[in-house]
Coordinates of N, CA and C and ligand atoms in Angstrom, one line a residue:
X1 N -24.9 -15.5 -3.0 CA -24.0 -15.1 -4.1 C -23.7 -16.2 -4.8
X2 N -24.3 -17.4 -5.2 CA -24.6 -18.5 -6.3 C -25.2 -18.1 -7.2
X3 N -26.2 -16.9 -6.9 CA -27.0 -16.3 -8.0 C -25.8 -15.1 -8.1
X4 N -25.2 -14.4 -7.6 CA -24.3 -13.3 -8.3 C -23.6 -13.6 -9.4
X5 N -22.7 -14.9 -8.7 CA -22.1 -15.5 -9.8 C -22.6 -15.6 -10.9
X6 N -23.5 -16.4 -10.8 CA -24.7 -16.8 -12.3 C -24.9 -15.8 -13.2
X7 N -24.7 -14.6 -12.0 CA -25.2 -13.6 -13.4 C -23.6 -13.0 -14.0
X8 N -22.8 -13.0 -13.0 CA -21.5 -12.6 -13.4 C -21.1 -13.2 -15.1
X9 N -21.3 -14.7 -14.6 CA -20.7 -15.4 -15.6 C -21.8 -15.1 -17.4
X10 N -22.6 -14.8 -17.1 CA -24.0 -14.7 -18.4 C -23.3 -13.4 -18.8
X11 N -23.3 -12.3 -18.1 CA -22.6 -10.8 -18.3 C -21.9 -11.0 -18.8
X12 N -20.4 -11.4 -18.5 CA -19.5 -11.2 -18.4 C -19.2 -12.3 -20.2
X13 N -20.2 -13.1 -20.2 CA -19.9 -13.6 -21.4 C -20.5 -12.7 -22.5
X14 N -21.5 -11.7 -22.1 CA -22.2 -11.2 -23.2 C -21.4 -9.8 -23.4
X15 N -20.4 -9.3 -22.4 CA -20.4 -8.3 -22.6 C -18.7 -8.0 -22.9
X16 N -18.4 -9.3 -22.9 CA -16.5 -9.7 -23.1 C -16.2 -9.0 -24.6
X17 N -14.6 -8.7 -24.8 CA -14.8 -8.1 -26.0 C -14.9 -6.7 -25.8
X18 N -16.0 -6.0 -26.2 CA -16.2 -4.5 -26.8 C -15.8 -4.1 -25.1
X19 N -16.2 -4.4 -23.9 CA -15.9 -3.5 -22.4 C -14.5 -3.7 -22.6
X20 N -13.8 -5.3 -22.7 CA -12.4 -5.2 -22.2 C -11.4 -4.3 -22.3
X21 N -11.3 -3.5 -23.3 CA -10.2 -2.4 -23.2 C -10.8 -1.5 -22.3
X22 N -12.3 -0.9 -21.4 CA -12.0 -0.4 -20.3 C -12.4 -1.0 -18.6
X23 N -11.8 -2.5 -19.0 CA -11.8 -3.0 -18.0 C -10.2 -3.6 -17.1
X24 N -10.3 -3.2 -16.2 CA -9.0 -3.0 -15.3 C -8.3 -4.3 -15.2
X25 N -6.6 -5.3 -15.3 CA -6.4 -6.2 -15.4 C -7.5 -7.3 -14.5
X26 N -7.4 -7.0 -13.2 CA -8.0 -7.9 -12.3 C -9.4 -8.0 -13.2
X27 N -10.6 -7.1 -13.4 CA -12.2 -7.0 -14.0 C -11.6 -8.7 -15.4
X28 N -10.6 -8.2 -15.9 CA -10.4 -9.1 -17.1 C -9.8 -10.5 -16.3
X29 N -9.4 -10.9 -16.1 CA -8.6 -11.4 -15.6 C -9.6 -12.6 -14.9
X30 N -10.6 -12.2 -14.2 CA -11.8 -12.1 -13.1 C -12.2 -13.6 -13.3
X31 N -12.7 -14.9 -13.9 CA -12.9 -16.0 -14.8 C -14.9 -15.7 -14.0
X32 N -15.2 -15.2 -13.0 CA -16.3 -15.5 -12.3 C -17.2 -14.2 -12.2
X33 N -16.4 -12.7 -12.3 CA -17.0 -11.6 -13.4 C -17.5 -11.4 -11.5
X34 N -17.2 -11.7 -10.7 CA -17.3 -11.4 -9.0 C -16.8 -9.9 -8.4
X35 N -15.9 -9.9 -9.1 CA -14.6 -8.5 -8.8 C -15.7 -7.6 -9.5
X36 N -15.6 -7.5 -11.0 CA -16.4 -6.3 -11.1 C -18.2 -6.2 -10.5
X37 N -18.9 -7.5 -9.9 CA -20.3 -6.7 -9.2 C -19.7 -6.5 -7.8
X38 N -18.4 -6.5 -6.7 CA -18.7 -5.6 -5.4 C -19.0 -4.4 -6.2
X39 N -19.9 -4.0 -5.2 CA -20.4 -2.8 -5.6 C -19.8 -1.7 -5.4
X40 N -19.6 -0.4 -5.8 CA -19.0 0.4 -5.8 C -17.5 0.7 -5.6
X41 N -17.3 2.1 -6.1 CA -15.5 3.0 -6.4 C -15.0 3.6 -5.0
X42 N -15.1 2.8 -4.1 CA -15.1 2.8 -2.1 C -14.1 2.3 -1.7
X43 N -13.5 3.2 -0.5 CA -12.1 2.2 -0.1 C -12.8 1.5 1.2
X44 N -12.4 0.4 1.5 CA -12.9 -0.3 2.9 C -11.9 -0.4 3.6
X45 N -12.1 0.1 4.9 CA -11.2 0.5 6.3 C -10.8 -1.2 6.1
X46 N -9.3 -1.4 6.3 CA -8.9 -2.2 7.0 C -7.6 -2.1 7.8
X47 N -7.7 -3.0 8.8 CA -7.2 -3.6 10.2 C -7.0 -4.8 10.7
X48 N -5.9 -5.3 11.3 CA -5.7 -6.4 12.0 C -5.8 -6.5 13.3
X49 N -6.2 -5.0 13.9 CA -6.1 -5.3 15.5 C -7.6 -4.8 15.2
X50 N -7.6 -4.7 17.0 CA -9.1 -4.2 17.3 C -9.7 -3.1 16.6
X51 N -8.5 -2.4 15.6 CA -9.3 -1.1 16.0 C -8.3 -0.5 15.5
X52 N -8.3 1.5 15.1 CA -7.4 2.6 14.5 C -6.3 3.3 15.4
X53 N -5.4 2.4 15.7 CA -4.5 3.4 16.1 C -4.1 5.2 16.3
X54 N -4.2 5.4 17.2 CA -4.2 7.2 17.3 C -2.6 7.6 17.3
X55 N -2.5 8.2 16.5 CA -0.8 9.0 16.4 C -1.5 10.6 15.6
X56 N -1.5 11.7 16.7 CA -1.7 12.9 15.9 C -0.3 13.3 15.3
X57 N -0.3 14.1 14.8 CA 0.4 15.1 14.1 C 1.7 15.3 15.2
X58 N 1.3 15.5 16.1 CA 2.6 16.1 17.0 C 3.6 15.4 17.8
X59 N 2.3 13.5 18.0 CA 2.6 12.7 18.3 C 4.2 11.7 17.3
X60 N 3.6 12.0 16.3 CA 3.8 11.3 15.3 C 5.1 11.6 14.9
X61 N 6.0 9.8 14.9 CA 7.7 9.6 14.7 C 7.8 9.1 13.4
X62 N 8.4 9.0 12.8 CA 8.3 8.0 11.3 C 10.3 7.5 11.5
X63 N 10.8 6.8 12.2 CA 11.6 6.1 12.2 C 12.7 5.5 11.0
X64 N 13.9 5.7 10.8 CA 14.6 5.2 9.4 C 15.7 4.5 9.8
X65 N 16.2 3.0 10.0 CA 17.6 3.2 10.8 C 17.5 1.7 9.8
X66 N 18.4 1.0 10.8 CA 19.1 -0.6 9.7 C 20.3 0.2 9.2
X67 N 20.2 -0.5 8.1 CA 21.8 -0.8 7.4 C 22.1 0.8 6.5
X68 N 22.1 2.0 7.4 CA 22.0 3.0 7.4 C 23.9 4.2 7.5
X69 N 23.8 5.2 6.6 CA 24.9 5.7 7.3 C 24.7 6.4 8.6
X70 N 23.1 7.3 8.7 CA 22.7 8.0 9.4 C 21.2 7.8 9.8
X71 N 20.9 7.1 10.9 CA 19.5 6.9 11.4 C 19.1 8.1 11.6
X72 N 17.9 8.2 11.2 CA 16.7 9.5 11.5 C 15.2 9.1 11.7
X73 N 14.9 10.0 12.5 CA 13.7 10.5 13.4 C 13.2 11.3 12.8
X74 N 12.2 10.9 12.3 CA 11.5 12.3 11.3 C 9.9 12.7 11.6
X75 N 9.4 13.8 11.7 CA 8.1 14.4 11.9 C 7.7 14.6 10.9
X76 N 5.9 14.9 10.9 CA 5.2 15.0 9.7 C 5.9 16.0 9.1
X77 N 6.2 17.5 9.7 CA 7.2 18.6 9.6 C 8.0 18.2 8.6
X78 N 9.0 17.3 9.0 CA 10.4 17.0 8.5 C 10.0 16.5 7.2
X79 N 9.2 16.2 6.8 CA 8.6 14.7 5.8 C 7.9 15.9 4.7
X80 N 7.5 16.9 5.4 CA 6.6 18.0 4.4 C 7.6 19.0 4.1
X81 N 8.8 19.3 4.7 CA 9.5 20.2 4.3 C 10.4 18.7 2.9
X82 N 10.4 18.1 2.6 CA 10.7 17.8 1.6 C 10.2 17.6 0.2
X83 N 11.0 17.5 -0.6 CA 10.3 17.4 -2.1 C 9.1 17.0 -1.8
X84 N 8.2 17.3 -2.4 CA 6.8 16.6 -2.7 C 6.7 16.0 -4.2
X85 N 6.3 14.7 -3.8 CA 5.3 14.2 -4.8 C 3.9 13.3 -4.7
X86 N 3.3 14.1 -6.4 CA 1.8 13.5 -5.8 C 1.4 13.0 -7.3
X87 N 0.6 12.0 -7.3 CA -0.1 11.3 -8.4 C -1.6 10.9 -8.4
X88 N -2.0 10.6 -9.7 CA -3.5 10.0 -9.0 C -3.5 8.6 -9.8
X89 N -4.0 7.6 -9.1 CA -3.9 6.2 -9.7 C -5.3 5.2 -8.9
X90 N -5.4 4.2 -9.4 CA -6.7 3.2 -9.2 C -6.0 2.9 -8.1
X91 N -6.5 2.8 -6.5 CA -6.0 2.0 -6.1 C -6.9 0.9 -5.6
X92 N -6.1 -0.6 -5.8 CA -6.7 -1.6 -6.0 C -6.1 -2.8 -5.1
X93 N -7.0 -3.3 -4.1 CA -6.8 -4.5 -3.1 C -7.2 -5.5 -3.8
X94 N -6.2 -6.6 -3.5 CA -6.2 -8.0 -4.1 C -7.5 -8.5 -3.6
X95 N -8.5 -8.6 -3.0 CA -9.7 -9.0 -2.8 C -10.7 -8.4 -4.1
X96 N -10.3 -8.2 -4.9 CA -10.9 -7.6 -5.9 C -11.6 -6.1 -5.8
X97 N -12.0 -5.0 -4.3 CA -12.5 -3.8 -4.9 C -10.9 -2.9 -5.5
X98 N -11.7 -1.7 -6.0 CA -10.3 -1.0 -6.4 C -11.4 0.6 -6.3
X99 N -10.7 1.2 -6.5 CA -11.1 3.5 -6.0 C -10.1 3.8 -7.4
X100 N -11.1 4.0 -8.0 CA -10.3 4.8 -9.7 C -9.7 6.4 -8.9
X101 N -9.1 6.7 -9.3 CA -9.2 8.5 -9.2 C -8.1 9.1 -7.8
X102 N -8.0 8.1 -7.5 CA -7.5 8.6 -6.0 C -6.1 9.5 -6.1
X103 N -6.4 10.5 -5.5 CA -5.2 11.6 -5.5 C -4.2 11.5 -4.1
X104 N -3.2 11.5 -4.2 CA -1.7 10.8 -3.5 C -0.3 11.9 -3.2
X105 N -0.1 12.6 -2.5 CA 1.0 13.6 -1.6 C 2.3 12.4 -1.2
X106 N 3.2 12.9 -1.0 CA 4.6 12.2 -0.1 C 5.9 12.7 -0.6
X107 N 6.5 12.0 0.2 CA 7.5 11.9 0.1 C 8.3 10.4 -0.8
X108 N 9.0 10.5 -1.8 CA 9.5 9.6 -2.8 C 10.1 8.5 -1.8
X109 N 10.0 7.3 -1.6 CA 10.9 6.6 -0.3 C 12.8 6.7 -0.9
X110 N 12.8 6.5 -1.9 CA 13.8 7.1 -2.7 C 14.7 8.1 -2.1
X111 N 13.9 9.1 -1.9 CA 14.5 10.7 -1.4 C 14.9 10.2 0.2
X112 N 13.4 9.2 0.8 CA 14.2 9.5 2.0 C 15.3 8.7 2.9
X113 N 15.4 7.4 1.3 CA 16.9 6.3 1.7 C 18.1 7.4 1.3
X114 N 17.9 8.3 0.4 CA 19.0 9.6 0.0 C 19.1 10.4 0.9
X115 N 18.3 10.3 2.4 CA 18.9 11.2 3.7 C 19.4 10.4 4.6
X116 N 19.0 9.0 4.3 CA 20.2 8.3 5.4 C 21.2 8.0 4.7
X117 N 21.6 7.6 4.1 CA 22.1 6.8 3.1 C 22.5 4.8 3.4
X118 N 22.1 4.4 2.7 CA 21.8 3.7 2.3 C 23.4 2.6 2.2
X119 N 23.8 1.6 3.6 CA 25.2 1.0 3.2 C 25.3 -0.1 2.6
X120 N 26.3 -0.2 2.4 CA 26.8 -1.5 1.4 C 26.1 -3.3 1.5
X121 N 25.7 -3.7 1.0 CA 25.3 -5.1 1.3 C 23.7 -4.9 2.0
X122 N 22.8 -4.1 1.8 CA 21.6 -3.7 2.1 C 21.0 -4.2 1.0
X123 N 20.1 -5.1 1.1 CA 19.1 -5.2 -0.2 C 17.7 -5.0 -0.4
X124 N 16.8 -4.4 1.0 CA 15.9 -4.8 1.3 C 15.3 -4.0 2.6
X125 N 13.8 -3.3 2.7 CA 13.5 -2.7 3.9 C 12.4 -3.9 4.0
X126 N 12.1 -3.0 5.3 CA 11.6 -3.8 6.3 C 10.4 -3.0 6.9
X127 N 9.1 -2.6 7.1 CA 8.1 -1.4 7.2 C 7.4 -2.1 8.4
X128 N 7.5 -1.5 9.4 CA 6.5 -1.3 10.8 C 5.4 -0.5 11.1
X129 N 4.6 -0.6 11.6 CA 3.2 0.1 12.2 C 3.2 0.1 13.2
X130 N 2.7 1.6 13.4 CA 2.4 1.6 15.1 C 0.6 0.8 15.3
X131 N 0.6 0.0 14.6 CA -0.4 -1.1 15.4 C 0.1 -2.0 16.3
X132 N 1.3 -2.2 16.1 CA 1.7 -2.7 16.3 C 2.6 -4.1 15.7
X133 N 1.5 -4.7 14.9 CA 0.8 -6.0 13.9 C 1.9 -6.0 12.7
X134 N 1.3 -5.0 12.0 CA 0.9 -5.7 10.0 C 2.6 -4.6 10.0
X135 N 3.2 -5.5 9.6 CA 4.7 -5.2 8.6 C 4.3 -5.7 7.9
X136 N 5.7 -5.0 6.5 CA 5.1 -5.4 5.1 C 7.1 -4.8 4.2
X137 N 7.2 -5.3 3.2 CA 8.6 -5.4 2.8 C 8.8 -5.0 1.3
X138 N 9.9 -5.1 0.9 CA 10.1 -3.9 -0.3 C 11.5 -4.5 -0.7
X139 N 11.8 -4.7 -1.9 CA 13.1 -4.9 -2.1 C 13.6 -3.6 -2.4
X140 N 15.3 -3.3 -2.2 CA 15.7 -1.6 -2.7 C 15.0 -1.3 -4.1
X141 N 15.1 -2.6 -4.7 CA 14.7 -2.5 -6.4 C 13.9 -1.6 -6.6
X142 N 12.6 -2.1 -5.8 CA 11.4 -1.4 -5.5 C 11.0 0.2 -5.2
X143 N 11.8 -0.3 -3.7 CA 11.7 1.2 -3.8 C 12.5 2.3 -3.8
X144 N 13.0 1.8 -5.3 CA 13.9 3.2 -5.9 C 13.0 3.6 -7.2
X145 N 11.8 2.5 -7.4 CA 10.5 3.2 -8.5 C 10.4 4.9 -7.7
X146 N 10.0 5.7 -9.0 CA 9.6 6.9 -8.8 C 7.7 7.0 -7.8
X147 N 7.5 5.6 -8.6 CA 5.9 5.8 -7.7 C 5.2 4.7 -6.7
X148 N 6.5 4.8 -5.6 CA 6.2 4.6 -4.4 C 6.7 5.5 -3.4
X149 N 5.7 5.7 -2.6 CA 5.8 6.8 -1.8 C 5.8 6.8 -0.5
X150 N 5.9 7.5 0.7 CA 5.8 7.8 1.7 C 4.7 8.8 1.8
X151 N 3.2 8.9 2.1 CA 2.4 9.5 1.8 C 1.9 10.3 3.0
X152 N 2.0 11.8 3.2 CA 1.1 12.4 4.0 C -0.7 13.1 3.7
X153 N -0.8 12.2 2.5 CA -2.0 13.5 1.8 C -2.8 12.1 1.4
X154 N -3.6 12.2 0.9 CA -4.5 11.2 0.7 C -6.1 11.6 0.2
X155 N -6.8 11.3 -1.2 CA -8.0 11.9 -1.2 C -8.6 13.3 -0.8
X156 N -7.2 14.5 -1.3 CA -7.5 15.4 -1.0 C -7.4 16.3 0.2
X157 N -6.6 15.0 1.1 CA -6.9 15.8 2.4 C -5.5 15.1 2.9
X158 N -5.2 15.6 5.1 CA -4.3 14.6 5.5 C -5.0 13.3 5.1
X159 N -3.8 12.5 5.3 CA -4.1 10.8 5.2 C -5.2 11.0 6.6
X160 N -6.3 10.2 6.3 CA -7.1 10.1 7.9 C -6.5 9.0 8.9
X161 N -6.8 8.8 10.3 CA -6.9 7.8 11.4 C -6.8 6.3 10.3
X162 N -8.1 6.6 10.1 CA -8.7 5.2 9.1 C -8.0 5.0 7.8
X163 N -7.9 5.9 7.5 CA -6.8 5.0 6.6 C -4.8 5.1 6.6
X164 N -5.1 5.0 7.8 CA -3.1 5.0 8.3 C -2.5 5.9 8.5
X165 N -3.3 7.5 8.8 CA -2.5 8.7 8.8 C -1.6 8.4 10.7
X166 N -1.1 9.6 10.4 CA -0.8 10.7 9.7 C 0.4 10.5 8.2
X167 N 0.4 9.3 8.2 CA 1.7 8.6 7.4 C 1.6 7.2 7.2
X168 N 1.0 7.3 5.8 CA 1.3 5.5 5.8 C 2.2 5.0 4.4
X169 N 2.0 4.1 3.7 CA 2.9 3.6 2.8 C 1.9 3.9 1.5
X170 N 2.5 4.4 0.0 CA 1.7 3.9 -0.8 C 3.1 3.4 -2.3
X171 N 2.4 2.4 -2.6 CA 2.8 1.6 -3.8 C 2.0 1.4 -4.9
X172 N 2.3 2.2 -5.6 CA 0.9 2.0 -6.6 C 1.3 1.2 -7.2
X173 N 2.3 0.7 -7.7 CA 2.4 -0.5 -8.8 C 1.8 -1.9 -7.8
X174 N 1.6 -2.2 -6.8 CA 1.4 -3.3 -5.9 C -0.1 -2.7 -5.4
X175 N -0.5 -4.2 -5.6 CA -1.8 -4.2 -4.3 C -2.1 -3.9 -2.9
X176 N -3.2 -3.7 -2.6 CA -3.3 -2.5 -1.2 C -2.1 -3.1 0.1
X177 N -2.6 -4.2 -0.4 CA -2.0 -4.9 0.9 C -0.2 -4.5 1.5
X178 N 0.5 -4.2 0.3 CA 1.7 -3.4 0.2 C 1.6 -2.0 0.9
X179 N 0.8 -1.5 0.7 CA 0.6 -0.1 1.5 C 0.0 0.0 3.1
X180 N 1.3 -0.3 3.3 CA 1.1 -0.5 4.7 C 0.8 1.1 5.3
X181 N -0.5 0.8 6.9 CA -0.9 2.0 7.2 C -0.3 2.4 8.4
X182 N -0.2 3.7 8.8 CA 0.0 3.9 9.9 C 1.9 3.4 10.1
X183 N 2.1 3.8 9.0 CA 3.9 3.5 9.3 C 4.8 4.3 10.4
X184 N 5.7 3.3 10.8 CA 6.0 3.7 12.1 C 7.8 3.7 11.6
X185 N 8.2 3.0 11.2 CA 9.2 2.3 11.3 C 10.1 1.8 9.9
X186 N 11.2 2.3 9.2 CA 11.7 1.6 8.3 C 12.7 1.5 8.4
X187 N 13.1 0.1 8.5 CA 14.1 -0.5 8.7 C 14.9 -1.3 7.2
X188 N 16.4 -0.3 6.9 CA 17.2 -1.2 5.6 C 18.4 -2.6 6.3
X189 N 18.3 -3.3 5.3 CA 17.8 -4.8 6.1 C 18.7 -5.5 4.6
X190 N 18.9 -6.5 5.3 CA 19.9 -7.2 3.6 C 19.2 -8.7 3.2
X191 N 18.1 -8.7 4.2 CA 16.9 -10.2 3.5 C 15.5 -9.4 3.4
X192 N 14.8 -9.6 2.7 CA 13.5 -9.2 2.4 C 12.5 -10.7 3.2
X193 N 12.1 -10.0 4.3 CA 11.0 -10.7 5.2 C 9.6 -10.2 4.6
X194 N 9.1 -11.6 4.4 CA 7.9 -11.3 4.5 C 6.8 -10.7 5.3
X195 N 6.3 -10.2 4.9 CA 5.2 -9.3 5.8 C 3.8 -9.9 6.1
X196 N 2.7 -9.4 6.7 CA 2.3 -9.8 7.5 C 1.2 -10.5 6.8
X197 N 0.7 -10.0 5.7 CA -0.4 -11.0 4.9 C 0.4 -11.9 3.8
X198 N 1.5 -12.0 3.9 CA 2.5 -12.4 3.2 C 3.1 -14.3 4.1
X199 N 2.6 -13.8 4.8 CA 2.8 -15.4 6.0 C 1.4 -16.3 5.8
X200 N 0.3 -15.5 5.1 CA -0.8 -16.3 5.2 C -1.0 -16.6 3.5
X201 N -0.2 -16.1 2.7 CA -0.2 -16.6 1.4 C -0.1 -15.5 -0.3
X202 N -0.3 -14.6 0.8 CA 0.0 -13.1 -0.8 C 1.6 -13.0 -1.1
X203 N 1.6 -12.9 -2.3 CA 2.7 -12.8 -2.8 C 4.1 -11.5 -2.3
X204 N 4.9 -11.5 -2.0 CA 5.8 -11.1 -1.6 C 6.1 -9.7 -2.7
X205 N 6.0 -10.0 -3.7 CA 6.1 -9.0 -4.9 C 5.2 -9.3 -5.3
X206 N 4.0 -8.2 -4.8 CA 2.9 -8.2 -4.8 C 2.6 -7.3 -6.4
X207 N 3.0 -7.1 -7.3 CA 2.7 -6.0 -8.6 C 1.4 -6.4 -9.1
X208 N 0.8 -5.4 -9.0 CA -0.6 -5.5 -9.5 C -1.4 -6.0 -11.1
X209 N -1.6 -7.0 -11.5 CA -2.5 -7.9 -13.0 C -0.8 -8.9 -12.9
X210 N -0.3 -9.4 -12.3 CA 0.7 -10.4 -12.7 C 1.4 -10.7 -11.6
X211 N 0.5 -10.7 -10.3 CA 0.6 -11.5 -8.9 C 0.0 -12.2 -8.4
X212 N -0.2 -13.0 -7.5 CA -1.3 -13.5 -6.3 C -2.7 -14.5 -7.7
X213 N -1.8 -15.1 -8.6 CA -3.0 -15.8 -9.3 C -3.5 -14.8 -10.4
X214 N -3.0 -13.3 -10.7 CA -4.1 -12.6 -12.0 C -3.1 -13.0 -12.9
Ligands
MTE301 N1 -1.9 -1.2 9.1 C1 -2.4 -1.6 7.9 N2 -1.7 -1.4 7.1 C2 -3.0 -2.1 6.1 C3 -3.6 -2.9 6.3 C4 -4.2 -3.5 7.3 O1 -5.2 -4.1 7.9 N3 -3.1 -2.8 8.4 N4 -4.2 -3.7 5.7 C5 -3.8 -3.3 3.8 C6 -4.6 -4.2 3.2 S1 -4.8 -4.9 2.4 C7 -5.1 -2.6 1.8 S2 -6.5 -3.3 0.8 C8 -4.9 -1.2 2.5 C9 -6.3 -0.7 2.6 O2 -6.2 0.3 3.1 P1 -7.7 1.5 3.5 O3 -8.0 0.8 4.9 O4 -7.0 3.0 3.3 O5 -8.7 1.5 2.5 O6 -4.1 -1.1 3.2 C10 -3.1 -2.3 3.9 N5 -2.1 -1.5 4.8
MO302 MO1 -6.2 -5.6 0.3

């Protein structure tokens, strides 16, 4: 690691400036150059439990409840019957790896909230995973963005079990930890409750390029 670090610093000095415009913010701001040396543009599959929980399309249910007018329990087919939103974006983990040009399709979180109706006094969302452990949060203002989706398609097909299928969240403007996998429940609440990694120090507002020290 020491050897790689030194190499990163040397290479960083000689290429700084010229390559600056094509480097992502995380690479530009990484003083050691180590982030740029993490090999490959591929996903690391993460789970905080001992494995990958399994729900088939037929089993899967998404509960939307809390401070809403009409709580709902939705199937994958229900989500697929709603207006679809697609985007192609760089996926960025806060630890430095990234995957460019990832295709996503799903339902805008704001459309989903429109279906249940958000009650007066609500300010935030709490997300749960059917892994039974991972949680996340967003403010309602963040959830209103068009680039925040409840995704059932990723990388050109259904979201795989490893990637958090059949349904995961995708918060495009924030680091990967906000994009909770195996999404099972969205509860509308009146205060932001920090998510799983946020108890270990990650920023609740996980904006790419301007949070977590970047
Ligand atoms: N349920 C759950 N969701 C999760 C995680 C996790 O461990 N469990 N890891 C997060 C982190 S830190 C990242 S970078 C991405 C990684 O997505 P991937 O496993 O599809 O590569 O998922 C996020 N969502
Ligand atoms: Mo991450």
